[in-house]
């Protein structure tokens, strides 16, 4: 029973993408959402479906909007963009095209790959790299005009599910395209793209991203590598060293960040600049490959630059604008860690489930023991949530020309990396001694998964990033109110109200510890009316999400009033804020996805509803705990 339930849920392909706002009236949000699909809606409601022809005409007739209202940032003000409750999906033709592309890649990773040998030898064989190039995996997001596959974010995330099955290959590909060449894609000139992208797309050239140094990790602005402009003003001379560079020993093209002299308002300052550096420029040496705990087959080494000449035309963006380029590169690629993690976990949970069904202790299969069932349930909930968050974020990226999803992507990275570590650990616990042996792949997944919480921004830094960016966004709008609240005696009316609140808090502080910080409204007095955007089956969970959103907005105001500009130093509170908003995004993604599946009558919709209800219940408990700890100062 357990095996059938888990495997049936994981066998359903993800059907995402299309544009979120196709499901909306652009002038006013309707009471009942329209869900477009190429499938027949089994559990349809009046007015909720339109024909496939109408959907396609809507798609063709609209251009992508330029920018979105940032969902997570708006949550800090208590505003909820209801279009996020309409889960993105693909048309039948798009899905068929993606499945055709996926089939040979899945076959290669399932049948033509010896991951154990790659791990033991700490090297990806040349013939394997060539196969990856032949499959087009080095040019996934490079436009077709430059010889790439031209995948959108959703398609890229789907392939990441497969390539993640081998951690060394996943990191090699990610270092090449998610960060190595991404600077050229998002900030390069037409000439730079025409010169470099074609060979990067075929894998003839491999890319690497050179930012980290011995003295700078998360603090990217403190790098010491320097680029000095020559007297004729045509060439920069690059000097310095980078450490822990993925693909550093095999790369032909490097995106390098270095300090340069820039004059600002008549004052000369050091600013970070991004450069495209070819190994053929000379003066580049790579250290020996690092001997790593996991992802052992990926090439990681030091890269040193000794008077490496870089033409002025190889600056990415503007001189002195490299820090922004670096942040945009990192922010744009993190979302795929959710689908990568889900790909790993779906395979590992499946293998672990097979073991739990066949392994007997005390006369019964492990799968019949309650504690083991609880582990499988929690792993399945976590995997469903990370997958839902990843594809919802990808859908937003595909919808807009210049999407702002930096906080959403960071949230996906934090939740997914920690979810992977927790779930892989639980799988090993179920497998027992089998999971600890190197003859089996399980321990390799554990070693490979540990890096996820470290690279592309440590989870601690990303938690602070999410919380501080959200606080900054809210603080700008609440500036006047916060200023009055922090200096109430300049406004007697405000002072009296704050005095009454303070007295009330004093007398109820002990009581609050045992009360819920989250209030759940009845549908008739709901303010955000989120339940009107979802099926009645999810009404209570929608009210939970609304209650958590309102409580979150109140705690944001509380922290801004309490700390003011010093909020940047209140790291323990900021971590709790980040944990709350991570759960809010997870609830939103799960509700959106399961609502779509249930309204369309998809095969495993009932399972999705159960997973969503379980996640929302657990998330609400976590949110409530974090809120109470913030208010009590614990």
JSON list of C-alpha atoms in Angstrom, two decimals, residues 28 48 239 247 277 516 524 595 600 614:
[
{"chain": "A", "resi": 28, "resn": "UNK", "atom": "CA", "xyz": [-10.18, 42.85, -11.98]},
{"chain": "A", "resi": 48, "resn": "UNK", "atom": "CA", "xyz": [-14.00, 27.71, -14.44]},
{"chain": "A", "resi": 239, "resn": "UNK", "atom": "CA", "xyz": [46.12, 39.89, -11.17]},
{"chain": "A", "resi": 247, "resn": "UNK", "atom": "CA", "xyz": [35.26, 23.79, -13.79]},
{"chain": "A", "resi": 277, "resn": "UNK", "atom": "CA", "xyz": [38.47, 36.10, -19.72]},
{"chain": "A", "resi": 516, "resn": "UNK", "atom": "CA", "xyz": [-1.76, 31.12, 18.97]},
{"chain": "A", "resi": 524, "resn": "UNK", "atom": "CA", "xyz": [-17.54, 35.59, 6.06]},
{"chain": "A", "resi": 595, "resn": "UNK", "atom": "CA", "xyz": [-6.01, 23.25, -6.43]},
{"chain": "A", "resi": 600, "resn": "UNK", "atom": "CA", "xyz": [-8.86, 19.30, -13.41]},
{"chain": "A", "resi": 614, "resn": "UNK", "atom": "CA", "xyz": [-0.42, 18.25, 5.85]}
]
